[in-house]
């Protein structure tokens, strides 16, 4: 069972589970995207722990507490703890990342070139800006698929 099926509460043997089995390739690719975006071999300037924390925040902003718990667990497993001795520059960089992730999750149509420039001023390079956009796109896609499947599951009961 993939994470999406688990989070959507799809029970084996149900018509919805059978419908999802017919779309196994989409679920497999979604799981692969999860792993690539959350746990890449080369995370660049956005660590695995920060990615998981951002994903948990996005899940909570989309009213998906179980998915948020999944990402909280990834954060714990990353071994990254909040360090109280973080430089002002790093605090500024992380604040810009969180602000942009919130924008892409809550008001994506409002994103402009100025928002990208704000990330650059905070010290993010082009590869990390792309990584952040990929993370937001994936988690928000995942949330929408889970919500849709949850709705279908409830309609079938």
Tab-separated table of N, CA and C in Angstrom:
chain	number	residue	atom	x	y	z
A	1	UNK	N	0.854	-1.183	0.000
A	1	UNK	CA	0.000	0.000	0.000
A	1	UNK	C	0.894	1.237	0.000
A	2	UNK	N	0.564	2.199	-0.856
A	2	UNK	CA	1.348	3.433	-0.919
A	2	UNK	C	0.910	4.386	0.192
A	3	UNK	N	1.720	5.427	0.396
A	3	UNK	CA	1.385	6.429	1.408
A	3	UNK	C	0.043	7.087	1.093
A	4	UNK	N	-0.210	7.409	-0.162
A	4	UNK	CA	-1.478	8.045	-0.538
A	4	UNK	C	-2.641	7.124	-0.188
A	5	UNK	N	-2.552	5.841	-0.527
A	5	UNK	CA	-3.638	4.913	-0.206
A	5	UNK	C	-3.825	4.821	1.304
A	6	UNK	N	-2.723	4.764	2.030
A	6	UNK	CA	-2.790	4.679	3.492
A	6	UNK	C	-3.453	5.923	4.069
A	7	UNK	N	-3.013	7.101	3.635
A	7	UNK	CA	-3.556	8.354	4.167
A	7	UNK	C	-5.009	8.567	3.766
A	8	UNK	N	-5.409	8.041	2.624
A	8	UNK	CA	-6.801	8.178	2.180
A	8	UNK	C	-7.712	7.176	2.878
A	9	UNK	N	-7.107	6.228	3.603
A	9	UNK	CA	-7.907	5.250	4.342
A	9	UNK	C	-8.585	4.215	3.450
A	10	UNK	N	-7.932	3.880	2.362
A	10	UNK	CA	-8.496	2.903	1.435
A	10	UNK	C	-8.327	1.510	2.035
A	11	UNK	N	-9.442	0.834	2.190
A	11	UNK	CA	-9.411	-0.515	2.780
A	11	UNK	C	-9.316	-1.563	1.690
A	12	UNK	N	-8.461	-2.571	1.911
A	12	UNK	CA	-8.322	-3.640	0.908
A	12	UNK	C	-9.670	-4.313	0.622
A	13	UNK	N	-9.861	-4.655	-0.629
A	13	UNK	CA	-11.064	-5.373	-1.025
A	13	UNK	C	-12.257	-4.488	-1.348
A	14	UNK	N	-12.148	-3.198	-1.090
A	14	UNK	CA	-13.264	-2.303	-1.389
A	14	UNK	C	-13.241	-1.936	-2.873
A	15	UNK	N	-14.367	-1.465	-3.398
A	15	UNK	CA	-14.368	-1.028	-4.804
A	15	UNK	C	-13.329	0.061	-5.076
A	16	UNK	N	-13.120	0.934	-4.098
A	16	UNK	CA	-12.122	1.989	-4.289
A	16	UNK	C	-10.712	1.391	-4.362
A	17	UNK	N	-10.441	0.388	-3.540
A	17	UNK	CA	-9.129	-0.284	-3.604
A	17	UNK	C	-8.937	-0.947	-4.959
A	18	UNK	N	-10.006	-1.529	-5.481
A	18	UNK	CA	-9.916	-2.160	-6.807
A	18	UNK	C	-9.683	-1.112	-7.892
A	19	UNK	N	-10.357	0.024	-7.764
A	19	UNK	CA	-10.155	1.102	-8.743
A	19	UNK	C	-8.716	1.608	-8.673
A	20	UNK	N	-8.182	1.706	-7.462
A	20	UNK	CA	-6.809	2.191	-7.307
A	20	UNK	C	-5.802	1.169	-7.849
A	21	UNK	N	-6.124	-0.111	-7.729
A	21	UNK	CA	-5.228	-1.148	-8.271
A	21	UNK	C	-5.075	-0.989	-9.779
A	22	UNK	N	-6.133	-0.507	-10.425
A	22	UNK	CA	-6.067	-0.280	-11.871
A	22	UNK	C	-5.199	0.923	-12.209
A	23	UNK	N	-4.894	1.707	-11.205
A	23	UNK	CA	-4.043	2.900	-11.408
A	23	UNK	C	-2.744	2.767	-10.600
A	24	UNK	N	-2.278	1.573	-10.482
A	24	UNK	CA	-1.100	1.287	-9.662
A	24	UNK	C	0.127	2.065	-10.121
A	25	UNK	N	0.267	2.264	-11.426
A	25	UNK	CA	1.441	2.974	-11.937
A	25	UNK	C	1.450	4.426	-11.453
A	26	UNK	N	0.299	5.064	-11.419
A	26	UNK	CA	0.225	6.452	-10.927
A	26	UNK	C	0.616	6.501	-9.454
A	27	UNK	N	0.130	5.544	-8.688
A	27	UNK	CA	0.465	5.514	-7.260
A	27	UNK	C	1.947	5.234	-7.057
A	28	UNK	N	2.496	4.330	-7.875
A	28	UNK	CA	3.929	4.012	-7.763
A	28	UNK	C	4.760	5.251	-8.088
A	29	UNK	N	4.384	5.956	-9.128
A	29	UNK	CA	5.120	7.167	-9.501
A	29	UNK	C	4.964	8.262	-8.439
A	30	UNK	N	3.798	8.342	-7.826
A	30	UNK	CA	3.594	9.323	-6.750
A	30	UNK	C	4.477	8.988	-5.551
A	31	UNK	N	4.587	7.706	-5.236
A	31	UNK	CA	5.453	7.294	-4.125
A	31	UNK	C	6.916	7.602	-4.460
A	32	UNK	N	7.302	7.358	-5.703
A	32	UNK	CA	8.679	7.661	-6.117
A	32	UNK	C	8.941	9.168	-6.042
A	33	UNK	N	7.950	9.971	-6.402
A	33	UNK	CA	8.093	11.428	-6.306
A	33	UNK	C	8.243	11.846	-4.843
A	34	UNK	N	7.471	11.220	-3.965
A	34	UNK	CA	7.591	11.486	-2.518
A	34	UNK	C	9.025	11.271	-2.072
A	35	UNK	N	9.574	10.129	-2.420
A	35	UNK	CA	10.929	9.795	-1.986
A	35	UNK	C	11.962	10.750	-2.603
A	36	UNK	N	11.771	11.096	-3.864
A	36	UNK	CA	12.730	11.979	-4.548
A	36	UNK	C	12.695	13.403	-3.986
A	37	UNK	N	11.527	13.873	-3.612
A	37	UNK	CA	11.390	15.246	-3.141
A	37	UNK	C	11.721	15.367	-1.653
A	38	UNK	N	11.343	14.352	-0.879
A	38	UNK	CA	11.563	14.425	0.570
A	38	UNK	C	12.908	13.867	0.999
A	39	UNK	N	13.393	12.862	0.289
A	39	UNK	CA	14.615	12.180	0.723
A	39	UNK	C	15.616	12.035	-0.423
A	40	UNK	N	15.940	13.135	-1.096
A	40	UNK	CA	16.886	13.018	-2.221
A	40	UNK	C	18.288	12.655	-1.719
A	41	UNK	N	19.055	12.015	-2.590
A	41	UNK	CA	20.429	11.663	-2.208
A	41	UNK	C	21.269	12.914	-1.988
A	42	UNK	N	20.985	13.944	-2.777
A	42	UNK	CA	21.704	15.212	-2.640
A	42	UNK	C	20.673	16.302	-2.332
A	43	UNK	N	20.452	16.609	-1.050
A	43	UNK	CA	19.389	17.557	-0.700
A	43	UNK	C	19.708	19.011	-0.985
A	44	UNK	N	20.945	19.324	-1.342
A	44	UNK	CA	21.294	20.718	-1.610
A	44	UNK	C	21.180	21.549	-0.351
A	45	UNK	N	20.671	22.766	-0.502
A	45	UNK	CA	20.567	23.692	0.626
A	45	UNK	C	19.283	23.562	1.426
A	46	UNK	N	18.465	22.563	1.103
A	46	UNK	CA	17.238	22.332	1.881
A	46	UNK	C	17.340	20.916	2.427
A	47	UNK	N	17.710	20.818	3.690
A	47	UNK	CA	17.990	19.521	4.310
A	47	UNK	C	16.745	18.628	4.351
A	48	UNK	N	16.978	17.361	4.592
A	48	UNK	CA	15.857	16.423	4.721
A	48	UNK	C	14.921	16.843	5.853
A	49	UNK	N	15.487	17.268	6.968
A	49	UNK	CA	14.659	17.680	8.105
A	49	UNK	C	13.819	18.906	7.793
A	50	UNK	N	14.419	19.885	7.119
A	50	UNK	CA	13.657	21.083	6.755
A	50	UNK	C	12.571	20.740	5.746
A	51	UNK	N	12.891	19.874	4.803
A	51	UNK	CA	11.871	19.440	3.833
A	51	UNK	C	10.692	18.796	4.555
A	52	UNK	N	10.989	17.905	5.503
A	52	UNK	CA	9.915	17.227	6.236
A	52	UNK	C	9.104	18.224	7.062
A	53	UNK	N	9.788	19.170	7.703
A	53	UNK	CA	9.077	20.180	8.507
A	53	UNK	C	8.168	21.032	7.622
A	54	UNK	N	8.651	21.415	6.455
A	54	UNK	CA	7.829	22.201	5.519
A	54	UNK	C	6.638	21.377	5.033
A	55	UNK	N	6.881	20.114	4.733
A	55	UNK	CA	5.793	19.252	4.266
A	55	UNK	C	4.728	19.088	5.354
A	56	UNK	N	5.159	18.936	6.608
A	56	UNK	CA	4.201	18.826	7.716
A	56	UNK	C	3.375	20.098	7.829
A	57	UNK	N	4.034	21.233	7.690
A	57	UNK	CA	3.321	22.518	7.755
A	57	UNK	C	2.294	22.622	6.623
A	58	UNK	N	2.709	22.240	5.415
A	58	UNK	CA	1.784	22.282	4.275
A	58	UNK	C	0.604	21.346	4.495
A	59	UNK	N	0.860	20.166	5.033
A	59	UNK	CA	-0.232	19.213	5.298
A	59	UNK	C	-1.206	19.794	6.320
A	60	UNK	N	-0.682	20.430	7.359
A	60	UNK	CA	-1.564	21.049	8.365
A	60	UNK	C	-2.367	22.199	7.752
A	61	UNK	N	-1.735	22.976	6.899
A	61	UNK	CA	-2.443	24.093	6.256
A	61	UNK	C	-3.566	23.587	5.357
A	62	UNK	N	-3.461	22.333	4.931
A	62	UNK	CA	-4.490	21.720	4.086
A	62	UNK	C	-5.383	20.760	4.869
A	63	UNK	N	-5.378	20.891	6.202
A	63	UNK	CA	-6.250	20.079	7.069
A	63	UNK	C	-6.050	18.579	6.858
A	64	UNK	N	-4.777	18.150	6.801
A	64	UNK	CA	-4.445	16.731	6.677
A	64	UNK	C	-3.531	16.345	7.850
A	65	UNK	N	-4.108	16.212	9.057
A	65	UNK	CA	-3.277	15.950	10.237
A	65	UNK	C	-2.517	14.618	10.193
A	66	UNK	N	-3.113	13.591	9.604
A	66	UNK	CA	-2.394	12.302	9.531
A	66	UNK	C	-1.176	12.418	8.619
A	67	UNK	N	-1.319	13.127	7.530
A	67	UNK	CA	-0.180	13.329	6.640
A	67	UNK	C	0.883	14.181	7.339
A	68	UNK	N	0.432	15.175	8.094
A	68	UNK	CA	1.377	16.003	8.860
A	68	UNK	C	2.160	15.146	9.852
A	69	UNK	N	1.478	14.207	10.502
A	69	UNK	CA	2.168	13.301	11.441
A	69	UNK	C	3.217	12.460	10.712
A	70	UNK	N	2.894	12.016	9.510
A	70	UNK	CA	3.870	11.255	8.715
A	70	UNK	C	5.134	12.099	8.510
A	71	UNK	N	4.936	13.370	8.146
A	71	UNK	CA	6.098	14.228	7.895
A	71	UNK	C	6.809	14.612	9.197
A	72	UNK	N	6.038	14.740	10.288
A	72	UNK	CA	6.683	14.970	11.590
A	72	UNK	C	7.634	13.810	11.915
A	73	UNK	N	7.179	12.601	11.626
A	73	UNK	CA	8.022	11.423	11.886
A	73	UNK	C	9.278	11.449	11.007
A	74	UNK	N	9.130	11.848	9.746
A	74	UNK	CA	10.314	11.985	8.881
A	74	UNK	C	11.276	13.019	9.456
A	75	UNK	N	10.721	14.085	10.004
A	75	UNK	CA	11.551	15.128	10.625
A	75	UNK	C	12.328	14.538	11.800
A	76	UNK	N	11.629	13.804	12.654
A	76	UNK	CA	12.314	13.196	13.817
A	76	UNK	C	13.412	12.238	13.357
A	77	UNK	N	13.105	11.427	12.338
A	77	UNK	CA	14.085	10.457	11.859
A	77	UNK	C	15.286	11.117	11.179
A	78	UNK	N	15.127	12.343	10.735
A	78	UNK	CA	16.242	13.033	10.075
A	78	UNK	C	17.378	13.302	11.064
A	79	UNK	N	17.033	13.321	12.346
A	79	UNK	CA	18.042	13.590	13.358
A	79	UNK	C	18.391	15.052	13.479
A	80	UNK	N	17.708	15.882	12.746
A	80	UNK	CA	17.982	17.315	12.793
A	80	UNK	C	17.117	17.930	13.890
A	81	UNK	N	17.744	18.580	14.776
A	81	UNK	CA	17.031	19.227	15.872
A	81	UNK	C	17.154	20.732	15.683
A	82	UNK	N	16.192	21.438	16.213
A	82	UNK	CA	16.266	22.895	16.138
A	82	UNK	C	17.412	23.354	17.019
A	83	UNK	N	18.306	24.050	16.422
A	83	UNK	CA	19.483	24.526	17.135
A	83	UNK	C	19.249	25.971	17.566
A	84	UNK	N	19.381	26.223	18.849
A	84	UNK	CA	19.150	27.581	19.335
A	84	UNK	C	20.314	28.507	18.987
A	85	UNK	N	21.402	27.909	18.511
A	85	UNK	CA	22.582	28.701	18.173
A	85	UNK	C	22.698	28.876	16.655
A	86	UNK	N	21.589	29.209	16.021
A	86	UNK	CA	21.565	29.383	14.571
A	86	UNK	C	21.886	30.838	14.249
A	87	UNK	N	22.682	31.026	13.232
A	87	UNK	CA	23.076	32.392	12.855
A	87	UNK	C	21.871	33.186	12.358
A	88	UNK	N	21.993	34.489	12.431
A	88	UNK	CA	20.932	35.365	11.935
A	88	UNK	C	20.717	35.134	10.443
A	89	UNK	N	21.795	34.926	9.724
A	89	UNK	CA	21.685	34.671	8.280
A	89	UNK	C	20.864	33.407	8.012
A	90	UNK	N	21.118	32.339	8.785
A	90	UNK	CA	20.360	31.095	8.591
A	90	UNK	C	18.901	31.282	8.997
A	91	UNK	N	18.667	32.005	10.076
A	91	UNK	CA	17.286	32.288	10.484
A	91	UNK	C	16.547	33.042	9.380
A	92	UNK	N	17.210	33.999	8.768
A	92	UNK	CA	16.604	34.786	7.683
A	92	UNK	C	16.314	33.896	6.480
A	93	UNK	N	17.269	33.014	6.172
A	93	UNK	CA	17.108	32.101	5.030
A	93	UNK	C	15.915	31.176	5.260
A	94	UNK	N	15.836	30.579	6.443
A	94	UNK	CA	14.737	29.645	6.741
A	94	UNK	C	13.397	30.393	6.777
A	95	UNK	N	13.387	31.600	7.320
A	95	UNK	CA	12.141	32.386	7.351
A	95	UNK	C	11.652	32.664	5.927
A	96	UNK	N	12.576	32.973	5.021
A	96	UNK	CA	12.183	33.217	3.625
A	96	UNK	C	11.646	31.938	2.989
A	97	UNK	N	12.257	30.813	3.306
A	97	UNK	CA	11.789	29.524	2.765
A	97	UNK	C	10.379	29.233	3.267
A	98	UNK	N	10.146	29.423	4.557
A	98	UNK	CA	8.815	29.152	5.129
A	98	UNK	C	7.776	30.104	4.524
A	99	UNK	N	8.134	31.365	4.402
A	99	UNK	CA	7.203	32.345	3.813
A	99	UNK	C	6.822	31.936	2.390
A	100	UNK	N	7.810	31.513	1.621
A	100	UNK	CA	7.527	31.123	0.234
A	100	UNK	C	6.708	29.834	0.176
A	101	UNK	N	7.035	28.877	1.034
A	101	UNK	CA	6.253	27.629	1.076
A	101	UNK	C	4.799	27.929	1.443
A	102	UNK	N	4.598	28.828	2.393
A	102	UNK	CA	3.229	29.217	2.767
A	102	UNK	C	2.510	29.852	1.576
A	103	UNK	N	3.207	30.713	0.860
A	103	UNK	CA	2.614	31.367	-0.304
A	103	UNK	C	2.197	30.331	-1.350
A	104	UNK	N	3.097	29.389	-1.655
A	104	UNK	CA	2.789	28.383	-2.673
A	104	UNK	C	1.667	27.451	-2.239
A	105	UNK	N	1.503	27.283	-0.937
A	105	UNK	CA	0.446	26.399	-0.430
A	105	UNK	C	-0.890	27.125	-0.307
A	106	UNK	N	-0.863	28.324	0.209
A	106	UNK	CA	-2.115	29.010	0.541
A	106	UNK	C	-2.611	29.975	-0.540
A	107	UNK	N	-1.674	30.587	-1.279
A	107	UNK	CA	-2.071	31.587	-2.282
A	107	UNK	C	-1.161	31.496	-3.505
A	108	UNK	N	-1.093	30.339	-4.154
A	108	UNK	CA	-0.111	30.171	-5.241
A	108	UNK	C	-0.290	31.166	-6.385
A	109	UNK	N	-1.499	31.614	-6.620
A	109	UNK	CA	-1.718	32.571	-7.713
A	109	UNK	C	-1.095	33.940	-7.430
A	110	UNK	N	-0.786	34.190	-6.172
A	110	UNK	CA	-0.202	35.478	-5.800
A	110	UNK	C	1.320	35.498	-5.933
A	111	UNK	N	1.926	34.359	-6.237
A	111	UNK	CA	3.391	34.300	-6.344
A	111	UNK	C	3.863	35.104	-7.556
A	112	UNK	N	4.899	35.905	-7.334
A	112	UNK	CA	5.435	36.743	-8.411
A	112	UNK	C	6.964	36.629	-8.457
A	113	UNK	N	7.530	37.287	-9.435
A	113	UNK	CA	8.990	37.347	-9.548
A	113	UNK	C	9.604	37.968	-8.289
A	114	UNK	N	8.908	38.902	-7.686
A	114	UNK	CA	9.413	39.526	-6.457
A	114	UNK	C	9.595	38.500	-5.335
A	115	UNK	N	8.738	37.495	-5.295
A	115	UNK	CA	8.872	36.451	-4.268
A	115	UNK	C	10.136	35.627	-4.504
A	116	UNK	N	10.442	35.376	-5.758
A	116	UNK	CA	11.680	34.645	-6.090
A	116	UNK	C	12.891	35.507	-5.734
A	117	UNK	N	12.793	36.795	-6.006
A	117	UNK	CA	13.896	37.702	-5.654
A	117	UNK	C	14.106	37.737	-4.139
A	118	UNK	N	13.032	37.644	-3.377
A	118	UNK	CA	13.152	37.616	-1.908
A	118	UNK	C	13.927	36.378	-1.463
A	119	UNK	N	13.695	35.261	-2.129
A	119	UNK	CA	14.450	34.045	-1.800
A	119	UNK	C	15.932	34.230	-2.131
A	120	UNK	N	16.213	34.842	-3.265
A	120	UNK	CA	17.619	35.087	-3.648
A	120	UNK	C	18.300	36.015	-2.638
A	121	UNK	N	17.592	37.057	-2.224
A	121	UNK	CA	18.174	37.992	-1.241
A	121	UNK	C	18.447	37.283	0.093
A	122	UNK	N	17.660	36.245	0.381
A	122	UNK	CA	17.852	35.489	1.622
A	122	UNK	C	18.963	34.447	1.488
A	123	UNK	N	19.556	34.348	0.286
A	123	UNK	CA	20.701	33.463	0.118
A	123	UNK	C	20.425	32.164	-0.618
A	124	UNK	N	19.234	31.986	-1.144
A	124	UNK	CA	18.936	30.757	-1.885
A	124	UNK	C	19.387	30.894	-3.333
A	125	UNK	N	20.028	29.865	-3.829
A	125	UNK	CA	20.412	29.808	-5.230
A	125	UNK	C	19.286	29.191	-6.040
A	126	UNK	N	19.461	29.252	-7.349
A	126	UNK	CA	18.431	28.724	-8.267
A	126	UNK	C	18.078	27.261	-7.982
A	127	UNK	N	19.072	26.368	-7.771
A	127	UNK	CA	18.708	24.968	-7.520
A	127	UNK	C	17.815	24.797	-6.282
A	128	UNK	N	18.087	25.549	-5.222
A	128	UNK	CA	17.259	25.417	-4.010
A	128	UNK	C	15.879	26.037	-4.204
A	129	UNK	N	15.786	27.072	-4.993
A	129	UNK	CA	14.472	27.658	-5.294
A	129	UNK	C	13.629	26.631	-6.055
A	130	UNK	N	14.261	25.932	-6.977
A	130	UNK	CA	13.552	24.886	-7.726
A	130	UNK	C	13.171	23.740	-6.781
A	131	UNK	N	14.086	23.356	-5.901
A	131	UNK	CA	13.787	22.274	-4.943
A	131	UNK	C	12.588	22.640	-4.069
A	132	UNK	N	12.538	23.877	-3.627
A	132	UNK	CA	11.417	24.326	-2.797
A	132	UNK	C	10.105	24.284	-3.587
A	133	UNK	N	10.141	24.717	-4.825
A	133	UNK	CA	8.934	24.685	-5.664
A	133	UNK	C	8.480	23.241	-5.901
A	134	UNK	N	9.440	22.340	-6.111
A	134	UNK	CA	9.103	20.925	-6.298
A	134	UNK	C	8.446	20.354	-5.051
A	135	UNK	N	8.990	20.686	-3.904
A	135	UNK	CA	8.423	20.186	-2.639
A	135	UNK	C	6.991	20.684	-2.464
A	136	UNK	N	6.781	21.980	-2.656
A	136	UNK	CA	5.431	22.536	-2.497
A	136	UNK	C	4.465	21.934	-3.518
A	137	UNK	N	4.923	21.794	-4.743
A	137	UNK	CA	4.051	21.221	-5.777
A	137	UNK	C	3.681	19.787	-5.422
A	138	UNK	N	4.667	19.003	-4.988
A	138	UNK	CA	4.369	17.611	-4.680
A	138	UNK	C	3.419	17.479	-3.492
A	139	UNK	N	3.725	18.142	-2.392
A	139	UNK	CA	2.893	17.965	-1.186
A	139	UNK	C	1.469	18.452	-1.459
A	140	UNK	N	1.329	19.545	-2.167
A	140	UNK	CA	-0.020	20.040	-2.461
A	140	UNK	C	-0.759	19.129	-3.436
A	141	UNK	N	-0.053	18.529	-4.378
A	141	UNK	CA	-0.648	17.491	-5.241
A	141	UNK	C	-1.101	16.300	-4.391
A	142	UNK	N	-0.205	15.850	-3.531
A	142	UNK	CA	-0.494	14.692	-2.686
A	142	UNK	C	-1.745	14.945	-1.826
A	143	UNK	N	-1.830	16.132	-1.245
A	143	UNK	CA	-2.990	16.479	-0.416
A	143	UNK	C	-4.273	16.422	-1.245
A	144	UNK	N	-4.225	16.943	-2.439
A	144	UNK	CA	-5.434	16.951	-3.277
A	144	UNK	C	-5.857	15.541	-3.671
A	145	UNK	N	-4.906	14.689	-3.971
A	145	UNK	CA	-5.238	13.303	-4.306
A	145	UNK	C	-5.848	12.606	-3.083
A	146	UNK	N	-5.231	12.793	-1.931
A	146	UNK	CA	-5.750	12.159	-0.709
A	146	UNK	C	-7.161	12.664	-0.412
A	147	UNK	N	-7.376	13.966	-0.481
A	147	UNK	CA	-8.715	14.518	-0.224
A	147	UNK	C	-9.734	13.965	-1.222
A	148	UNK	N	-9.353	13.856	-2.471
A	148	UNK	CA	-10.263	13.300	-3.471
A	148	UNK	C	-10.611	11.856	-3.180
A	149	UNK	N	-9.606	11.076	-2.828
A	149	UNK	CA	-9.854	9.662	-2.509
A	149	UNK	C	-10.674	9.526	-1.230
A	150	UNK	N	-10.409	10.377	-0.258
A	150	UNK	CA	-11.220	10.344	0.970
A	150	UNK	C	-12.678	10.655	0.636
A	151	UNK	N	-12.900	11.618	-0.240
A	151	UNK	CA	-14.268	11.950	-0.640
A	151	UNK	C	-14.944	10.793	-1.357
A	152	UNK	N	-14.202	10.137	-2.243
A	152	UNK	CA	-14.760	8.977	-2.933
A	152	UNK	C	-15.066	7.850	-1.959
A	153	UNK	N	-14.161	7.642	-0.999
A	153	UNK	CA	-14.365	6.584	-0.001
A	153	UNK	C	-15.587	6.845	0.844
A	154	UNK	N	-15.801	8.098	1.217
A	154	UNK	CA	-16.974	8.451	2.025
A	154	UNK	C	-18.253	8.322	1.202
A	155	UNK	N	-18.186	8.643	-0.083
A	155	UNK	CA	-19.367	8.545	-0.943
A	155	UNK	C	-19.787	7.104	-1.145
A	156	UNK	N	-18.840	6.175	-1.080
A	156	UNK	CA	-19.128	4.756	-1.300
A	156	UNK	C	-19.701	4.079	-0.061
A	157	UNK	N	-19.582	4.720	1.113
A	157	UNK	CA	-20.061	4.090	2.354
A	157	UNK	C	-21.547	4.209	2.507
